[in-house]
Amino acid sequence: MESNSRLIHTPLHALHLSLGGRMVPFAGYEMPVQYADGVLKEHLHTRAAAGLFDVSHMGQIIIRPKSGRIADAALALERLVPVDVLGLAEGRQRYGLFTNPDGGILDDLMIANRGDHLFLVVNAACKDADFAHLKEGLGDSCDVTLLDDRALIALQGPHAEAVLCELWADVASMRFMDVAEADLHDVTCIISRSGYTGEDGFEISIPTASAVDVTQRLLEHPDVLAIGLGARDSLRLEAGLCLYGNDIDTGTTPVEAALEWAIQKSRRAGGERAGGFPGADRILAEFAGGTSRRRVGLRPEGRAPVRGGATLFADADGTVPIGSVTSGGFGPSIDGPVAMGYVETAHAGNGTQIFAEVRGKYLPVTVSALPFVKQTYKR
């Protein structure tokens, strides 16, 4: 257990307390897990209107090419990620992965082309290691800066566009994964149309000095509610999105994690810039030959949730282990338990019945397609 006295506060910490947030340790920070309405209502409000999340604990990093040519920064970063960065147009962003020499995932991240530099958002628990990794890998050709003067919030849900349009009408023209700069309440912010709930939404990078003011004004809108980590987890799970440290880590490869879509053709075998990233030999071999296990969606029968860590079996007697659950809980939007986990490939087909051990009982679980709730990104 992390000592509260050692926990870092985001620029919105006092605002969370004033809103009645129940604070818990998370990735070295003291963060709200829920507010007075509770996880269930926060989850459903985000699906129906707009939820506001503090994600300031995540790392914001700028990569600026010493040559002044953005292509040089893109090619340098491609040495660390199996992603087409060179083909990323100005004003666009893309999901990416840092991989290790064994093909495992060091972290997942967002990469944006901001014209004269790349703008990265990485996970809180990994950001110091990511920054060191980038400095070591790119330091000869790029200046790498970990920003400590910006907050980051996410506005998610079907009303997010309408809420933000009241401050900046041009936001309506942004497509999924567009990135732009705009003034919100006279504060220059970096806005991306993206999100981790499966809902249409935006992430907004704000100078620290103005973070509370901009956030409070957004929360004054009747459609917007502050949302904590609890609803974040259930929203992500329903959307079939990986949470780093739970569903992906250094021991899982992109192909095992069913994240092939994050590796564009240009980086795969036969592509114009195939390979050249850490773990390429294993990852490209898995594209060709498959893997022995896969991440899958899981629908437990009945109402009992199956939590992360539960062992999965091929048989109802629990004699043939075939995998384990990485995330699981109750899905408020579908009114039932949902989970994700890794199973041997032979048992990964949709509709396959397997069994999860919960307190000594072997509960029937059906392998199911992801996402559990249809994503509503504005493409």
Short mmCIF file of C-alpha atoms in Angstrom, two decimals:
data_model
loop_
_atom_site.label_atom_id
_atom_site.label_comp_id
_atom_site.label_asym_id
_atom_site.label_seq_id
_atom_site.Cartn_x
_atom_site.Cartn_y
_atom_site.Cartn_z
CA MET A 1 0.00 0.00 0.00
CA GLU A 2 1.37 3.41 -0.97
CA SER A 3 1.63 5.91 1.87
CA ASN A 4 -0.68 8.86 1.27
CA SER A 5 2.07 11.24 2.41
CA ARG A 6 4.20 10.16 -0.53
CA LEU A 7 1.48 10.40 -3.14
CA ILE A 8 1.63 13.08 -5.82
CA HIS A 9 -1.31 15.42 -6.39
CA THR A 10 -2.53 16.49 -9.81
CA PRO A 11 -3.39 20.18 -10.35
CA LEU A 12 -7.05 19.21 -9.81
CA HIS A 13 -6.57 17.51 -6.42
CA ALA A 14 -8.24 20.25 -4.37
CA LEU A 15 -11.13 20.33 -6.84
CA HIS A 16 -11.65 16.57 -6.40
CA LEU A 17 -11.82 17.04 -2.63
CA SER A 18 -14.27 19.91 -2.97
CA LEU A 19 -16.48 17.66 -5.13
CA GLY A 20 -16.48 14.92 -2.49
CA GLY A 21 -14.16 12.59 -4.38
CA ARG A 22 -13.09 9.44 -2.49
CA MET A 23 -9.35 9.46 -2.99
CA VAL A 24 -7.18 6.36 -3.41
CA PRO A 25 -3.55 5.67 -4.34
CA PHE A 26 -3.03 5.03 -8.05
CA ALA A 27 0.28 4.91 -9.92
CA GLY A 28 1.94 7.08 -7.29
CA TYR A 29 -0.87 9.66 -7.30
CA GLU A 30 -3.83 10.29 -5.03
CA MET A 31 -6.78 10.07 -7.42
CA PRO A 32 -10.58 10.01 -7.11
CA VAL A 33 -12.06 6.52 -7.43
CA GLN A 34 -15.62 7.86 -7.26
CA TYR A 35 -17.73 10.81 -6.15
CA ALA A 36 -21.00 11.00 -4.22
CA ASP A 37 -23.16 9.54 -7.00
CA GLY A 38 -21.14 6.32 -7.04
CA VAL A 39 -19.55 4.23 -9.78
CA LEU A 40 -22.78 2.90 -11.29
CA LYS A 41 -24.34 6.33 -11.85
CA GLU A 42 -21.05 7.81 -13.05
CA HIS A 43 -20.72 5.02 -15.59
CA LEU A 44 -24.26 5.39 -16.91
CA HIS A 45 -24.01 9.19 -16.97
CA THR A 46 -20.94 8.95 -19.22
CA ARG A 47 -22.78 6.62 -21.60
CA ALA A 48 -25.84 8.95 -21.65
CA ALA A 49 -24.37 12.48 -21.43
CA ALA A 50 -20.76 13.53 -20.65
CA GLY A 51 -18.25 12.44 -18.02
CA LEU A 52 -15.18 14.46 -17.09
CA PHE A 53 -12.06 12.55 -16.00
CA ASP A 54 -8.83 13.91 -14.54
CA VAL A 55 -6.02 12.15 -16.40
CA SER A 56 -3.32 14.65 -15.44
CA HIS A 57 -1.28 11.86 -13.88
CA MET A 58 -0.49 10.59 -17.37
CA GLY A 59 2.75 11.71 -18.98
CA GLN A 60 2.81 14.34 -21.72
CA ILE A 61 6.03 14.28 -23.74
CA ILE A 62 7.29 16.40 -26.64
CA ILE A 63 9.77 15.02 -29.19
CA ARG A 64 11.31 17.80 -31.23
CA PRO A 65 13.74 16.93 -34.07
CA LYS A 66 17.11 18.68 -33.83
CA SER A 67 17.12 18.95 -37.63
CA GLY A 68 13.78 20.76 -37.62
CA ARG A 69 12.31 18.08 -39.92
CA ILE A 70 9.35 16.24 -38.40
CA ALA A 71 10.15 13.23 -40.61
CA ASP A 72 13.42 12.79 -38.72
CA ALA A 73 11.57 12.60 -35.40
CA ALA A 74 9.05 10.18 -36.90
CA LEU A 75 11.72 7.83 -38.23
CA ALA A 76 13.61 8.01 -34.94
CA LEU A 77 10.49 7.09 -32.96
CA GLU A 78 9.79 4.21 -35.35
CA ARG A 79 12.92 2.58 -33.92
CA LEU A 80 11.02 2.16 -30.64
CA VAL A 81 7.42 1.52 -31.75
CA PRO A 82 5.92 -0.87 -34.36
CA VAL A 83 3.80 1.99 -35.66
CA ASP A 84 3.69 4.02 -38.88
CA VAL A 85 4.72 7.36 -37.43
CA LEU A 86 6.16 8.72 -40.69
CA GLY A 87 2.77 8.41 -42.35
CA LEU A 88 0.97 10.26 -39.57
CA ALA A 89 -0.36 13.50 -41.03
CA GLU A 90 -0.07 16.84 -39.26
CA GLY A 91 -3.02 17.30 -36.91
CA ARG A 92 -3.58 13.57 -36.51
CA GLN A 93 -2.74 11.12 -33.75
CA ARG A 94 -2.39 7.35 -33.55
CA TYR A 95 -2.37 4.65 -30.87
CA GLY A 96 1.05 3.11 -30.37
CA LEU A 97 3.05 0.62 -28.32
CA PHE A 98 6.56 0.61 -26.90
CA THR A 99 7.90 -2.92 -27.25
CA ASN A 100 10.86 -4.69 -25.64
CA PRO A 101 13.40 -7.03 -27.32
CA ASP A 102 11.22 -10.03 -26.41
CA GLY A 103 8.19 -8.52 -28.16
CA GLY A 104 6.47 -7.62 -24.87
CA ILE A 105 4.64 -4.34 -24.41
CA LEU A 106 6.50 -1.76 -22.31
CA ASP A 107 3.60 0.71 -22.47
CA ASP A 108 0.83 1.87 -24.76
CA LEU A 109 0.59 5.50 -25.77
CA MET A 110 -0.87 8.10 -28.09
CA ILE A 111 1.33 9.77 -30.73
CA ALA A 112 0.28 13.08 -32.33
CA ASN A 113 1.89 14.98 -35.20
CA ARG A 114 1.86 18.64 -34.15
CA GLY A 115 3.60 19.94 -37.27
CA ASP A 116 7.06 20.70 -35.91
CA HIS A 117 7.09 18.11 -33.12
CA LEU A 118 5.51 14.88 -31.92
CA PHE A 119 3.29 14.99 -28.83
CA LEU A 120 3.01 11.79 -26.81
CA VAL A 121 0.68 10.80 -23.97
CA VAL A 122 1.87 7.80 -21.91
CA ASN A 123 0.62 5.96 -18.85
CA ALA A 124 1.28 7.41 -15.39
CA ALA A 125 3.00 4.32 -13.97
CA CYS A 126 5.36 4.10 -16.96
CA LYS A 127 6.08 7.73 -17.76
CA ASP A 128 9.47 8.03 -16.07
CA ALA A 129 10.67 4.79 -17.69
CA ASP A 130 9.18 5.88 -21.03
CA PHE A 131 10.96 9.23 -20.81
CA ALA A 132 14.30 7.54 -20.08
CA HIS A 133 13.65 5.05 -22.91
CA LEU A 134 12.99 7.90 -25.34
CA LYS A 135 16.02 9.91 -24.21
CA GLU A 136 18.27 6.88 -24.68
CA GLY A 137 16.78 5.91 -28.02
CA LEU A 138 16.25 9.33 -29.60
CA GLY A 139 18.62 11.63 -27.76
CA ASP A 140 21.09 11.81 -30.64
CA SER A 141 18.52 13.22 -33.05
CA CYS A 142 15.74 14.74 -30.96
CA ASP A 143 15.11 16.86 -27.90
CA VAL A 144 12.79 14.94 -25.59
CA THR A 145 10.86 16.89 -22.94
CA LEU A 146 8.56 15.53 -20.23
CA LEU A 147 6.04 18.30 -19.59
CA ASP A 148 5.39 19.13 -15.94
CA ASP A 149 3.39 22.29 -16.52
CA ARG A 150 0.21 20.90 -18.05
CA ALA A 151 -2.89 19.13 -16.79
CA LEU A 152 -4.92 16.68 -18.87
CA ILE A 153 -8.64 16.03 -18.70
CA ALA A 154 -10.93 13.80 -20.75
CA LEU A 155 -14.50 14.71 -21.65
CA GLN A 156 -16.33 11.58 -22.78
CA GLY A 157 -19.84 10.74 -23.86
CA PRO A 158 -22.50 11.50 -26.47
CA HIS A 159 -22.95 15.10 -25.24
CA ALA A 160 -19.21 15.86 -25.18
CA GLU A 161 -19.22 17.50 -28.61
CA ALA A 162 -22.19 19.74 -27.81
CA VAL A 163 -20.64 20.79 -24.50
CA LEU A 164 -17.31 21.68 -26.08
CA CYS A 165 -18.98 23.39 -29.04
CA GLU A 166 -20.31 26.02 -26.65
CA LEU A 167 -16.67 27.04 -26.10
CA TRP A 168 -15.22 26.36 -29.55
CA ALA A 169 -17.64 25.71 -32.41
CA ASP A 170 -14.98 24.27 -34.74
CA VAL A 171 -14.69 21.21 -32.53
CA ALA A 172 -17.69 19.77 -34.42
CA SER A 173 -15.53 19.39 -37.53
CA MET A 174 -12.91 17.27 -35.75
CA ARG A 175 -12.85 13.58 -36.64
CA PHE A 176 -11.74 10.72 -34.41
CA MET A 177 -8.00 11.11 -33.78
CA ASP A 178 -7.79 14.71 -34.97
CA VAL A 179 -5.64 17.04 -32.84
CA ALA A 180 -5.99 20.82 -32.75
CA GLU A 181 -5.16 23.87 -30.66
CA ALA A 182 -7.95 26.14 -29.47
CA ASP A 183 -8.81 28.67 -26.78
CA LEU A 184 -11.26 27.48 -24.12
CA HIS A 185 -12.27 30.30 -21.78
CA ASP A 186 -9.32 32.28 -23.21
CA VAL A 187 -6.87 29.50 -22.34
CA THR A 188 -4.92 27.92 -25.19
CA CYS A 189 -5.42 24.15 -25.00
CA ILE A 190 -4.43 21.13 -27.09
CA ILE A 191 -7.53 19.10 -27.93
CA SER A 192 -7.66 15.61 -29.40
CA ARG A 193 -10.83 13.80 -30.41
CA SER A 194 -10.17 10.50 -28.69
CA GLY A 195 -10.91 8.62 -25.56
CA TYR A 196 -10.71 5.47 -23.59
CA THR A 197 -14.35 4.80 -22.77
CA GLY A 198 -15.51 3.71 -26.20
CA GLU A 199 -17.61 6.88 -26.35
CA ASP A 200 -17.02 9.84 -28.60
CA GLY A 201 -15.02 12.41 -26.68
CA PHE A 202 -12.00 14.62 -26.24
CA GLU A 203 -8.79 14.84 -24.28
CA ILE A 204 -7.77 18.39 -23.38
CA SER A 205 -4.25 19.40 -22.37
CA ILE A 206 -4.37 22.60 -20.29
CA PRO A 207 -1.61 24.78 -18.80
CA THR A 208 -1.45 23.94 -15.10
CA ALA A 209 -2.17 27.51 -14.00
CA SER A 210 -5.56 27.42 -15.75
CA ALA A 211 -6.49 23.78 -15.18
CA VAL A 212 -8.90 24.30 -12.28
CA ASP A 213 -10.64 27.22 -13.95
CA VAL A 214 -11.24 25.42 -17.28
CA THR A 215 -12.30 22.21 -15.54
CA GLN A 216 -14.68 23.96 -13.14
CA ARG A 217 -16.36 25.79 -16.01
CA LEU A 218 -16.87 22.53 -17.89
CA LEU A 219 -18.32 20.96 -14.76
CA GLU A 220 -20.81 23.83 -14.48
CA HIS A 221 -22.52 22.50 -17.62
CA PRO A 222 -25.61 20.50 -16.60
CA ASP A 223 -24.63 17.61 -18.87
CA VAL A 224 -21.17 17.15 -17.34
CA LEU A 225 -20.38 15.07 -14.25
CA ALA A 226 -17.01 14.38 -12.61
CA ILE A 227 -16.09 10.70 -12.99
CA GLY A 228 -13.58 8.61 -11.01
CA LEU A 229 -11.32 5.65 -11.64
CA GLY A 230 -14.02 3.11 -10.79
CA ALA A 231 -16.25 4.06 -13.71
CA ARG A 232 -13.20 4.46 -15.91
CA ASP A 233 -12.42 0.78 -15.40
CA SER A 234 -15.95 -0.45 -16.10
CA LEU A 235 -16.31 1.79 -19.16
CA ARG A 236 -13.01 0.61 -20.60
CA LEU A 237 -13.85 -3.00 -19.92
CA GLU A 238 -17.19 -2.77 -21.71
CA ALA A 239 -15.39 -1.09 -24.63
CA GLY A 240 -12.87 -3.95 -24.80
CA LEU A 241 -9.95 -1.55 -24.33
CA CYS A 242 -6.76 -2.74 -22.66
CA LEU A 243 -5.67 -1.25 -19.35
CA TYR A 244 -1.89 -1.30 -19.13
CA GLY A 245 -0.69 -3.39 -16.20
CA ASN A 246 -3.87 -5.46 -16.24
CA ASP A 247 -4.57 -6.57 -19.81
CA ILE A 248 -1.17 -5.89 -21.38
CA ASP A 249 2.33 -5.77 -19.93
CA THR A 250 5.93 -6.68 -20.66
CA GLY A 251 4.95 -10.36 -20.85
CA THR A 252 2.32 -9.97 -23.58
CA THR A 253 2.94 -9.28 -27.24
CA PRO A 254 0.71 -7.14 -29.51
CA VAL A 255 -0.50 -10.23 -31.40
CA GLU A 256 -1.32 -12.12 -28.21
CA ALA A 257 -3.23 -9.04 -27.05
CA ALA A 258 -5.23 -8.90 -30.31
CA LEU A 259 -3.73 -5.49 -31.07
CA GLU A 260 -2.58 -6.25 -34.61
CA TRP A 261 -4.60 -3.24 -35.81
CA ALA A 262 -2.06 -1.00 -34.02
CA ILE A 263 0.72 -2.18 -36.36
CA GLN A 264 0.20 -0.70 -39.81
CA LYS A 265 1.12 -2.49 -43.06
CA SER A 266 4.23 -0.36 -43.56
CA ARG A 267 5.80 -1.93 -40.45
CA ARG A 268 4.76 -5.51 -41.14
CA ALA A 269 6.60 -8.05 -43.31
CA GLY A 270 6.63 -6.79 -46.90
CA GLY A 271 5.96 -3.20 -45.84
CA GLU A 272 8.21 -0.34 -46.92
CA ARG A 273 9.62 0.04 -43.37
CA ALA A 274 9.01 -3.45 -42.02
CA GLY A 275 10.55 -4.34 -38.67
CA GLY A 276 13.32 -2.32 -37.11
CA PHE A 277 11.56 -2.02 -33.74
CA PRO A 278 12.32 -3.95 -30.52
CA GLY A 279 10.96 -7.50 -30.65
CA ALA A 280 10.26 -7.33 -34.38
CA ASP A 281 11.46 -10.88 -35.06
CA ARG A 282 8.97 -12.41 -32.62
CA ILE A 283 6.08 -10.07 -33.38
CA LEU A 284 6.33 -10.46 -37.16
CA ALA A 285 6.67 -14.23 -36.75
CA GLU A 286 3.43 -14.19 -34.72
CA PHE A 287 1.69 -12.30 -37.52
CA ALA A 288 2.66 -15.15 -39.84
CA GLY A 289 2.25 -18.13 -37.57
CA GLY A 290 -0.11 -17.07 -34.82
CA THR A 291 0.31 -17.36 -31.07
CA SER A 292 -0.39 -19.99 -28.45
CA ARG A 293 -2.77 -17.69 -26.54
CA ARG A 294 -5.07 -14.74 -27.27
CA ARG A 295 -6.86 -11.99 -25.39
CA VAL A 296 -10.61 -12.57 -25.57
CA GLY A 297 -13.85 -11.20 -24.21
CA LEU A 298 -15.64 -13.29 -21.58
CA ARG A 299 -19.32 -13.33 -20.58
CA PRO A 300 -19.89 -15.16 -17.29
CA GLU A 301 -23.31 -16.76 -16.95
CA GLY A 302 -25.48 -15.55 -14.10
CA ARG A 303 -24.85 -12.34 -12.14
CA ALA A 304 -21.62 -13.13 -10.29
CA PRO A 305 -18.63 -11.07 -11.56
CA VAL A 306 -15.40 -12.88 -12.41
CA ARG A 307 -12.49 -10.70 -11.33
CA GLY A 308 -8.96 -10.31 -12.64
CA GLY A 309 -6.66 -13.15 -11.57
CA ALA A 310 -9.29 -15.90 -11.81
CA THR A 311 -7.99 -19.05 -13.48
CA LEU A 312 -9.83 -20.31 -16.57
CA PHE A 313 -10.38 -23.99 -17.30
CA ALA A 314 -11.53 -26.02 -20.30
CA ASP A 315 -13.69 -28.28 -18.14
CA ALA A 316 -16.24 -27.86 -15.36
CA ASP A 317 -14.12 -29.91 -12.95
CA GLY A 318 -11.17 -27.53 -13.11
CA THR A 319 -8.63 -30.10 -14.26
CA VAL A 320 -7.42 -28.45 -17.51
CA PRO A 321 -6.21 -24.85 -16.98
CA ILE A 322 -6.20 -22.82 -20.20
CA GLY A 323 -5.68 -19.21 -19.11
CA SER A 324 -6.64 -16.46 -16.72
CA VAL A 325 -8.80 -13.35 -16.39
CA THR A 326 -7.01 -9.99 -16.57
CA SER A 327 -9.98 -7.63 -15.98
CA GLY A 328 -13.48 -8.39 -14.82
CA GLY A 329 -16.48 -6.90 -13.11
CA PHE A 330 -20.05 -5.78 -13.55
CA GLY A 331 -20.92 -3.95 -16.77
CA PRO A 332 -23.60 -1.37 -15.91
CA SER A 333 -24.47 -0.65 -19.56
CA ILE A 334 -25.22 -4.28 -20.35
CA ASP A 335 -26.49 -5.08 -16.85
CA GLY A 336 -24.33 -8.12 -16.34
CA PRO A 337 -20.83 -9.37 -15.60
CA VAL A 338 -18.11 -9.00 -18.25
CA ALA A 339 -14.42 -9.83 -18.33
CA MET A 340 -11.32 -10.07 -20.50
CA GLY A 341 -8.47 -12.54 -20.29
CA TYR A 342 -5.99 -14.74 -22.10
CA VAL A 343 -6.80 -18.30 -23.16
CA GLU A 344 -5.02 -20.92 -25.22
CA THR A 345 -5.76 -20.26 -28.88
CA ALA A 346 -7.64 -23.53 -29.28
CA HIS A 347 -10.27 -22.16 -26.86
CA ALA A 348 -10.34 -18.56 -28.18
CA GLY A 349 -13.18 -18.89 -30.67
CA ASN A 350 -16.30 -16.83 -30.01
CA GLY A 351 -19.01 -18.95 -28.44
CA THR A 352 -16.61 -21.39 -26.77
CA GLN A 353 -17.75 -22.33 -23.27
CA ILE A 354 -15.04 -22.44 -20.63
CA PHE A 355 -15.06 -22.19 -16.82
CA ALA A 356 -13.70 -19.67 -14.32
CA GLU A 357 -12.71 -20.59 -10.78
CA VAL A 358 -14.42 -18.30 -8.27
CA ARG A 359 -14.08 -19.20 -4.58
CA GLY A 360 -13.66 -22.90 -5.33
CA LYS A 361 -16.53 -23.11 -7.84
CA TYR A 362 -16.18 -23.41 -11.60
CA LEU A 363 -18.56 -20.94 -13.21
CA PRO A 364 -19.49 -21.28 -16.91
CA VAL A 365 -18.14 -18.47 -19.09
CA THR A 366 -18.61 -17.91 -22.82
CA VAL A 367 -15.82 -16.51 -25.01
CA SER A 368 -17.37 -13.43 -26.66
CA ALA A 369 -16.49 -10.83 -29.28
CA LEU A 370 -15.18 -7.45 -28.14
CA PRO A 371 -16.30 -4.78 -27.55
CA PHE A 372 -19.25 -5.58 -25.31
CA VAL A 373 -20.69 -2.11 -25.98
CA LYS A 374 -20.50 -0.63 -29.47
CA GLN A 375 -17.93 2.15 -29.74
CA THR A 376 -19.31 5.50 -30.90
CA TYR A 377 -16.21 7.27 -32.20
CA LYS A 378 -16.93 9.97 -34.81
CA ARG A 379 -14.91 8.80 -37.79
#
